[in-house]
PDB file of C-alpha atoms and ligand atoms in Angstrom:
ATOM      1  CA  UNK A   1     -14.606 -17.545   1.928  1.00  0.00           C
ATOM      2  CA  UNK A   2     -11.574 -18.932   3.862  1.00  0.00           C
ATOM      3  CA  UNK A   3     -13.909 -20.488   6.579  1.00  0.00           C
ATOM      4  CA  UNK A   4     -16.142 -21.935   3.989  1.00  0.00           C
ATOM      5  CA  UNK A   5     -13.118 -23.749   2.477  1.00  0.00           C
ATOM      6  CA  UNK A   6     -11.905 -25.170   5.696  1.00  0.00           C
ATOM      7  CA  UNK A   7      -9.094 -22.780   6.581  1.00  0.00           C
ATOM      8  CA  UNK A   8      -8.865 -21.111   9.988  1.00  0.00           C
ATOM      9  CA  UNK A   9      -8.170 -17.174   9.992  1.00  0.00           C
ATOM     10  CA  UNK A  10      -7.248 -14.376  12.091  1.00  0.00           C
ATOM     11  CA  UNK A  11      -7.869 -10.706  11.294  1.00  0.00           C
ATOM     12  CA  UNK A  12      -5.193  -7.890  11.885  1.00  0.00           C
ATOM     13  CA  UNK A  13      -6.656  -4.294  12.364  1.00  0.00           C
ATOM     14  CA  UNK A  14      -3.729  -2.589  10.643  1.00  0.00           C
ATOM     15  CA  UNK A  15      -6.032   0.292   9.805  1.00  0.00           C
ATOM     16  CA  UNK A  16      -5.144   2.329  13.032  1.00  0.00           C
ATOM     17  CA  UNK A  17      -6.074   5.368  11.109  1.00  0.00           C
ATOM     18  CA  UNK A  18      -9.608   5.796   9.888  1.00  0.00           C
ATOM     19  CA  UNK A  19     -12.275   6.663  12.549  1.00  0.00           C
ATOM     20  CA  UNK A  20     -14.336   3.615  13.515  1.00  0.00           C
ATOM     21  CA  UNK A  21     -11.972   1.046  11.702  1.00  0.00           C
ATOM     22  CA  UNK A  22     -11.172  -0.902  14.825  1.00  0.00           C
ATOM     23  CA  UNK A  23     -14.945  -1.176  15.965  1.00  0.00           C
ATOM     24  CA  UNK A  24     -15.922  -2.110  12.204  1.00  0.00           C
ATOM     25  CA  UNK A  25     -13.406  -4.941  11.917  1.00  0.00           C
ATOM     26  CA  UNK A  26     -14.303  -6.175  15.527  1.00  0.00           C
ATOM     27  CA  UNK A  27     -17.861  -6.474  14.332  1.00  0.00           C
ATOM     28  CA  UNK A  28     -17.010  -8.300  11.284  1.00  0.00           C
ATOM     29  CA  UNK A  29     -14.920 -10.768  13.470  1.00  0.00           C
ATOM     30  CA  UNK A  30     -17.526 -11.164  15.798  1.00  0.00           C
ATOM     31  CA  UNK A  31     -20.245 -11.999  13.251  1.00  0.00           C
ATOM     32  CA  UNK A  32     -17.655 -14.285  11.293  1.00  0.00           C
ATOM     33  CA  UNK A  33     -16.534 -15.955  14.726  1.00  0.00           C
ATOM     34  CA  UNK A  34     -12.791 -15.271  13.881  1.00  0.00           C
ATOM     35  CA  UNK A  35     -10.151 -13.863  16.319  1.00  0.00           C
ATOM     36  CA  UNK A  36      -9.047 -10.236  15.603  1.00  0.00           C
ATOM     37  CA  UNK A  37      -5.947  -8.525  16.682  1.00  0.00           C
ATOM     38  CA  UNK A  38      -5.946  -4.932  17.557  1.00  0.00           C
ATOM     39  CA  UNK A  39      -3.829  -2.118  18.982  1.00  0.00           C
ATOM     40  CA  UNK A  40      -5.240   1.368  19.589  1.00  0.00           C
ATOM     41  CA  UNK A  41      -5.832   4.266  16.992  1.00  0.00           C
ATOM     42  CA  UNK A  42      -2.452   5.741  15.893  1.00  0.00           C
ATOM     43  CA  UNK A  43      -0.433   2.452  16.617  1.00  0.00           C
ATOM     44  CA  UNK A  44       1.866   1.369  14.128  1.00  0.00           C
ATOM     45  CA  UNK A  45       0.110  -0.890  11.568  1.00  0.00           C
ATOM     46  CA  UNK A  46       3.160  -2.990  11.113  1.00  0.00           C
ATOM     47  CA  UNK A  47       3.357  -3.914  14.732  1.00  0.00           C
ATOM     48  CA  UNK A  48      -0.376  -5.037  14.664  1.00  0.00           C
ATOM     49  CA  UNK A  49       0.227  -7.125  11.740  1.00  0.00           C
ATOM     50  CA  UNK A  50       3.352  -8.611  13.399  1.00  0.00           C
ATOM     51  CA  UNK A  51       1.422  -9.587  16.613  1.00  0.00           C
ATOM     52  CA  UNK A  52      -1.533 -11.280  14.281  1.00  0.00           C
ATOM     53  CA  UNK A  53       1.333 -13.256  12.702  1.00  0.00           C
ATOM     54  CA  UNK A  54       2.628 -14.311  16.222  1.00  0.00           C
ATOM     55  CA  UNK A  55      -0.955 -15.287  17.227  1.00  0.00           C
ATOM     56  CA  UNK A  56      -1.460 -17.453  14.206  1.00  0.00           C
ATOM     57  CA  UNK A  57       1.805 -19.256  14.632  1.00  0.00           C
ATOM     58  CA  UNK A  58       0.967 -19.956  18.224  1.00  0.00           C
ATOM     59  CA  UNK A  59      -2.338 -21.231  17.688  1.00  0.00           C
ATOM     60  CA  UNK A  60      -1.673 -22.805  14.193  1.00  0.00           C
ATOM     61  CA  UNK A  61      -4.102 -20.658  12.332  1.00  0.00           C
ATOM     62  CA  UNK A  62      -3.683 -21.149   8.552  1.00  0.00           C
ATOM     63  CA  UNK A  63      -4.340 -17.575   7.221  1.00  0.00           C
ATOM     64  CA  UNK A  64      -3.750 -13.904   8.716  1.00  0.00           C
ATOM     65  CA  UNK A  65      -5.762 -11.254   6.956  1.00  0.00           C
ATOM     66  CA  UNK A  66      -4.055  -7.770   7.350  1.00  0.00           C
ATOM     67  CA  UNK A  67      -6.615  -4.912   6.886  1.00  0.00           C
ATOM     68  CA  UNK A  68      -4.772  -1.689   6.156  1.00  0.00           C
ATOM     69  CA  UNK A  69      -6.021   1.832   5.825  1.00  0.00           C
ATOM     70  CA  UNK A  70      -7.420   3.331   2.769  1.00  0.00           C
ATOM     71  CA  UNK A  71      -5.205   6.046   1.372  1.00  0.00           C
ATOM     72  CA  UNK A  72      -4.518   8.215  -1.617  1.00  0.00           C
ATOM     73  CA  UNK A  73      -1.772   7.154  -3.774  1.00  0.00           C
ATOM     74  CA  UNK A  74      -0.443  10.753  -3.932  1.00  0.00           C
ATOM     75  CA  UNK A  75       0.177  10.770   0.028  1.00  0.00           C
ATOM     76  CA  UNK A  76       3.990   9.708   0.263  1.00  0.00           C
ATOM     77  CA  UNK A  77       4.066   9.151   3.978  1.00  0.00           C
ATOM     78  CA  UNK A  78       1.163   6.820   4.002  1.00  0.00           C
ATOM     79  CA  UNK A  79       2.348   5.169   0.949  1.00  0.00           C
ATOM     80  CA  UNK A  80       5.670   4.438   2.711  1.00  0.00           C
ATOM     81  CA  UNK A  81       3.924   3.264   5.859  1.00  0.00           C
ATOM     82  CA  UNK A  82       2.318   0.546   3.833  1.00  0.00           C
ATOM     83  CA  UNK A  83       5.598  -0.427   2.246  1.00  0.00           C
ATOM     84  CA  UNK A  84       6.775  -0.601   5.733  1.00  0.00           C
ATOM     85  CA  UNK A  85       4.123  -2.994   6.762  1.00  0.00           C
ATOM     86  CA  UNK A  86       5.163  -5.066   3.851  1.00  0.00           C
ATOM     87  CA  UNK A  87       8.949  -4.967   4.698  1.00  0.00           C
ATOM     88  CA  UNK A  88       8.087  -6.085   8.243  1.00  0.00           C
ATOM     89  CA  UNK A  89       5.764  -8.801   7.866  1.00  0.00           C
ATOM     90  CA  UNK A  90       6.726 -10.046   4.322  1.00  0.00           C
ATOM     91  CA  UNK A  91       3.101 -11.118   3.283  1.00  0.00           C
ATOM     92  CA  UNK A  92       2.669 -13.998   1.036  1.00  0.00           C
ATOM     93  CA  UNK A  93       0.173 -12.047  -0.809  1.00  0.00           C
ATOM     94  CA  UNK A  94      -0.482  -8.176  -1.394  1.00  0.00           C
ATOM     95  CA  UNK A  95      -3.902  -7.567  -2.614  1.00  0.00           C
ATOM     96  CA  UNK A  96      -5.000  -4.117  -3.834  1.00  0.00           C
ATOM     97  CA  UNK A  97      -8.721  -3.611  -3.328  1.00  0.00           C
ATOM     98  CA  UNK A  98     -10.030  -1.318  -6.058  1.00  0.00           C
ATOM     99  CA  UNK A  99     -13.707   0.222  -6.155  1.00  0.00           C
ATOM    100  CA  UNK A 100     -14.971  -0.192  -9.552  1.00  0.00           C
ATOM    101  CA  UNK A 101     -17.029   2.915  -9.239  1.00  0.00           C
ATOM    102  CA  UNK A 102     -13.780   5.242  -9.194  1.00  0.00           C
ATOM    103  CA  UNK A 103     -13.382   4.539 -12.837  1.00  0.00           C
ATOM    104  CA  UNK A 104     -10.031   6.028 -14.109  1.00  0.00           C
ATOM    105  CA  UNK A 105      -8.854   6.790 -10.800  1.00  0.00           C
ATOM    106  CA  UNK A 106      -8.671   3.299  -9.946  1.00  0.00           C
ATOM    107  CA  UNK A 107      -6.037   2.928 -12.878  1.00  0.00           C
ATOM    108  CA  UNK A 108      -3.938   5.623 -11.289  1.00  0.00           C
ATOM    109  CA  UNK A 109      -4.338   4.074  -7.782  1.00  0.00           C
ATOM    110  CA  UNK A 110      -3.340   0.576  -9.097  1.00  0.00           C
ATOM    111  CA  UNK A 111      -0.311   1.745 -10.999  1.00  0.00           C
ATOM    112  CA  UNK A 112       1.059   3.896  -7.975  1.00  0.00           C
ATOM    113  CA  UNK A 113       0.423   1.190  -5.468  1.00  0.00           C
ATOM    114  CA  UNK A 114       2.103  -1.367  -7.723  1.00  0.00           C
ATOM    115  CA  UNK A 115       5.123   0.827  -7.992  1.00  0.00           C
ATOM    116  CA  UNK A 116       5.634   1.885  -4.286  1.00  0.00           C
ATOM    117  CA  UNK A 117       4.292  -1.108  -2.440  1.00  0.00           C
ATOM    118  CA  UNK A 118       4.129  -3.743  -4.902  1.00  0.00           C
ATOM    119  CA  UNK A 119       0.954  -5.746  -5.282  1.00  0.00           C
ATOM    120  CA  UNK A 120       0.279  -9.317  -6.489  1.00  0.00           C
ATOM    121  CA  UNK A 121      -3.142  -8.721  -7.616  1.00  0.00           C
ATOM    122  CA  UNK A 122      -6.217  -7.053  -7.114  1.00  0.00           C
ATOM    123  CA  UNK A 123      -9.860  -7.279  -5.932  1.00  0.00           C
ATOM    124  CA  UNK A 124     -12.365  -5.293  -7.796  1.00  0.00           C
ATOM    125  CA  UNK A 125     -15.402  -4.442  -5.589  1.00  0.00           C
ATOM    126  CA  UNK A 126     -18.809  -2.855  -6.448  1.00  0.00           C
ATOM    127  CA  UNK A 127     -18.889  -4.507  -9.856  1.00  0.00           C
ATOM    128  CA  UNK A 128     -22.637  -4.984  -9.086  1.00  0.00           C
ATOM    129  CA  UNK A 129     -23.007  -1.062  -9.437  1.00  0.00           C
ATOM    130  CA  UNK A 130     -20.642  -0.519 -12.053  1.00  0.00           C
ATOM    131  CA  UNK A 131     -22.165   0.296 -15.305  1.00  0.00           C
ATOM    132  CA  UNK A 132     -19.651  -1.406 -17.658  1.00  0.00           C
ATOM    133  CA  UNK A 133     -16.420  -2.380 -15.659  1.00  0.00           C
ATOM    134  CA  UNK A 134     -14.031  -1.255 -18.284  1.00  0.00           C
ATOM    135  CA  UNK A 135     -11.673   0.054 -15.566  1.00  0.00           C
ATOM    136  CA  UNK A 136     -10.959  -3.484 -14.821  1.00  0.00           C
ATOM    137  CA  UNK A 137      -9.314  -3.842 -18.040  1.00  0.00           C
ATOM    138  CA  UNK A 138      -7.052  -0.935 -17.545  1.00  0.00           C
ATOM    139  CA  UNK A 139      -6.201  -1.793 -13.829  1.00  0.00           C
ATOM    140  CA  UNK A 140      -4.913  -5.270 -14.993  1.00  0.00           C
ATOM    141  CA  UNK A 141      -3.112  -3.782 -17.985  1.00  0.00           C
ATOM    142  CA  UNK A 142      -1.289  -1.122 -16.013  1.00  0.00           C
ATOM    143  CA  UNK A 143      -0.269  -3.429 -13.364  1.00  0.00           C
ATOM    144  CA  UNK A 144       0.100  -6.652 -15.369  1.00  0.00           C
ATOM    145  CA  UNK A 145      -1.137  -8.498 -12.266  1.00  0.00           C
ATOM    146  CA  UNK A 146      -4.368 -10.502 -12.186  1.00  0.00           C
ATOM    147  CA  UNK A 147      -7.786  -9.527 -10.900  1.00  0.00           C
ATOM    148  CA  UNK A 148      -8.362 -12.365  -8.379  1.00  0.00           C
ATOM    149  CA  UNK A 149     -11.942 -11.676  -7.129  1.00  0.00           C
ATOM    150  CA  UNK A 150     -14.824  -9.383  -7.776  1.00  0.00           C
ATOM    151  CA  UNK A 151     -17.171  -7.966  -5.317  1.00  0.00           C
ATOM    152  CA  UNK A 152     -20.612  -8.059  -6.210  1.00  0.00           C
ATOM    153  CA  UNK A 153     -22.752  -6.942  -3.222  1.00  0.00           C
ATOM    154  CA  UNK A 154     -22.433  -6.195   0.556  1.00  0.00           C
ATOM    155  CA  UNK A 155     -22.622  -9.659   2.149  1.00  0.00           C
ATOM    156  CA  UNK A 156     -19.822 -12.134   2.824  1.00  0.00           C
ATOM    157  CA  UNK A 157     -20.953 -14.404   0.120  1.00  0.00           C
ATOM    158  CA  UNK A 158     -20.720 -11.678  -2.425  1.00  0.00           C
ATOM    159  CA  UNK A 159     -17.082 -12.363  -3.303  1.00  0.00           C
ATOM    160  CA  UNK A 160     -16.749 -14.142  -6.541  1.00  0.00           C
ATOM    161  CA  UNK A 161     -13.685 -15.370  -8.508  1.00  0.00           C
ATOM    162  CA  UNK A 162     -13.060 -13.132 -11.554  1.00  0.00           C
ATOM    163  CA  UNK A 163     -14.254 -14.742 -14.880  1.00  0.00           C
ATOM    164  CA  UNK A 164     -12.664 -13.127 -17.786  1.00  0.00           C
ATOM    165  CA  UNK A 165     -15.125 -14.559 -20.229  1.00  0.00           C
ATOM    166  CA  UNK A 166     -18.042 -13.355 -18.087  1.00  0.00           C
ATOM    167  CA  UNK A 167     -16.624  -9.870 -17.646  1.00  0.00           C
ATOM    168  CA  UNK A 168     -15.861  -9.478 -21.346  1.00  0.00           C
ATOM    169  CA  UNK A 169     -19.506 -10.381 -22.195  1.00  0.00           C
ATOM    170  CA  UNK A 170     -20.462  -7.664 -19.758  1.00  0.00           C
ATOM    171  CA  UNK A 171     -18.259  -4.964 -21.291  1.00  0.00           C
ATOM    172  CA  UNK A 172     -19.283  -5.816 -24.787  1.00  0.00           C
ATOM    173  CA  UNK A 173     -23.052  -5.646 -24.069  1.00  0.00           C
TER     174      UNK A 173
HETATM  175  N1  GTP B   1     -22.575  -3.006  -3.564  1.00  0.00           N
HETATM  176  C1  GTP B   1     -21.518  -3.251  -3.030  1.00  0.00           C
HETATM  177  N2  GTP B   1     -21.099  -2.793  -1.877  1.00  0.00           N
HETATM  178  C2  GTP B   1     -19.807  -3.080  -1.476  1.00  0.00           C
HETATM  179  C3  GTP B   1     -18.897  -3.736  -2.192  1.00  0.00           C
HETATM  180  N3  GTP B   1     -17.951  -3.998  -1.363  1.00  0.00           N
HETATM  181  C4  GTP B   1     -17.861  -3.338  -0.434  1.00  0.00           C
HETATM  182  N4  GTP B   1     -19.179  -2.702  -0.364  1.00  0.00           N
HETATM  183  C5  GTP B   1     -19.531  -1.698   0.558  1.00  0.00           C
HETATM  184  O1  GTP B   1     -18.962  -0.451   0.618  1.00  0.00           O
HETATM  185  C6  GTP B   1     -18.846   0.053   1.924  1.00  0.00           C
HETATM  186  C7  GTP B   1     -17.333   0.248   2.350  1.00  0.00           C
HETATM  187  O2  GTP B   1     -16.699  -0.983   2.560  1.00  0.00           O
HETATM  188  P1  GTP B   1     -15.246  -0.982   3.347  1.00  0.00           P
HETATM  189  O3  GTP B   1     -15.013  -2.543   3.367  1.00  0.00           O
HETATM  190  O4  GTP B   1     -15.466  -0.317   4.718  1.00  0.00           O
HETATM  191  O5  GTP B   1     -14.366  -0.441   2.223  1.00  0.00           O
HETATM  192  P2  GTP B   1     -12.992   0.251   2.699  1.00  0.00           P
HETATM  193  O6  GTP B   1     -12.312   0.292   1.217  1.00  0.00           O
HETATM  194  O7  GTP B   1     -12.367  -0.825   3.604  1.00  0.00           O
HETATM  195  O8  GTP B   1     -12.918   1.630   3.318  1.00  0.00           O
HETATM  196  P3  GTP B   1     -11.961   2.130   4.222  1.00  0.00           P
HETATM  197  O9  GTP B   1     -11.702   1.290   5.466  1.00  0.00           O
HETATM  198  O10 GTP B   1     -12.562   3.463   4.679  1.00  0.00           O
HETATM  199  O11 GTP B   1     -10.713   2.603   3.598  1.00  0.00           O
HETATM  200  C8  GTP B   1     -19.375  -0.969   2.971  1.00  0.00           C
HETATM  201  O12 GTP B   1     -20.671  -0.506   3.189  1.00  0.00           O
HETATM  202  C9  GTP B   1     -19.463  -2.314   1.949  1.00  0.00           C
HETATM  203  O13 GTP B   1     -20.699  -2.952   2.349  1.00  0.00           O
HETATM  204  C10 GTP B   1     -19.412  -4.597  -3.366  1.00  0.00           C
HETATM  205  O14 GTP B   1     -18.699  -5.345  -4.061  1.00  0.00           O
HETATM  206  N5  GTP B   1     -20.830  -4.191  -3.680  1.00  0.00           N
HETATM  207 MG1   MG B   2     -11.293  -0.592   5.398  1.00  0.00          MG
END
C-alpha cells in the first residue's frame, strides 16, 4: 500500500521469537522489492527496530514498518518487551492487528494492549471470513481508537480502508 502510494519503506523483523518469522518476512520483502532489517532469533526486538530506523535515516526511506511477535495479553514479560520497543524507538504510530475470527477475545486483547503498550488504532483482519464482524464494534468501543484498515484476503492488495457505513450494513444484514 505504501509503495503504491509512492512511499519508500523498510521492514524491521522485530519478531525474533516465533519460529520462521524471519524467513517469512524476508520472503515478503523479496516479493515486494523492499529492504528488510533482521538480527537473529532471540535478539532484542527493540535493537532491530532501532537499526531499521537508522537505515531509513541514512537512506532517506520514508516509512519503517516494525513487525513484532504475536503474544497473549496475559503474558506480562512479553507485553513489557513490547512496551520497551515503544519506549526505545518512539514510533509515530502503534497499530494492533486483530483477527476478527477471535471474536470476544479480540476485545480483551485490544483493551490490554491499549493499557500496557498504548495503541493508536487497529487493523482488523480476516473480515472476509468473519460471519458478522460485531467484535469490531467492541474493539473500537473499549479502546476508543479507530479501526484504520480491514484485511479481506491473503494478498497484498487485500487491505482496505475501514468504511463504517459498509461495516454497519454488514452487521445489520
Ligand atoms: N483470509 C484472510 N487471511 C488473512 C488475512 N490476514 C492475514 N491472513 C492470513 O493469515 C495467516 C497468518 O498471517 P500472519 O501475517 O503470519 O499473522 P500474524 O498475526 O503475523 O501471526 P504471527 O506472526 O504468528 O503472530 C497468513 O496465511 C495470512 O495470509 C485476512 O484479512 N484474510
Ligand atoms: Mg507475524
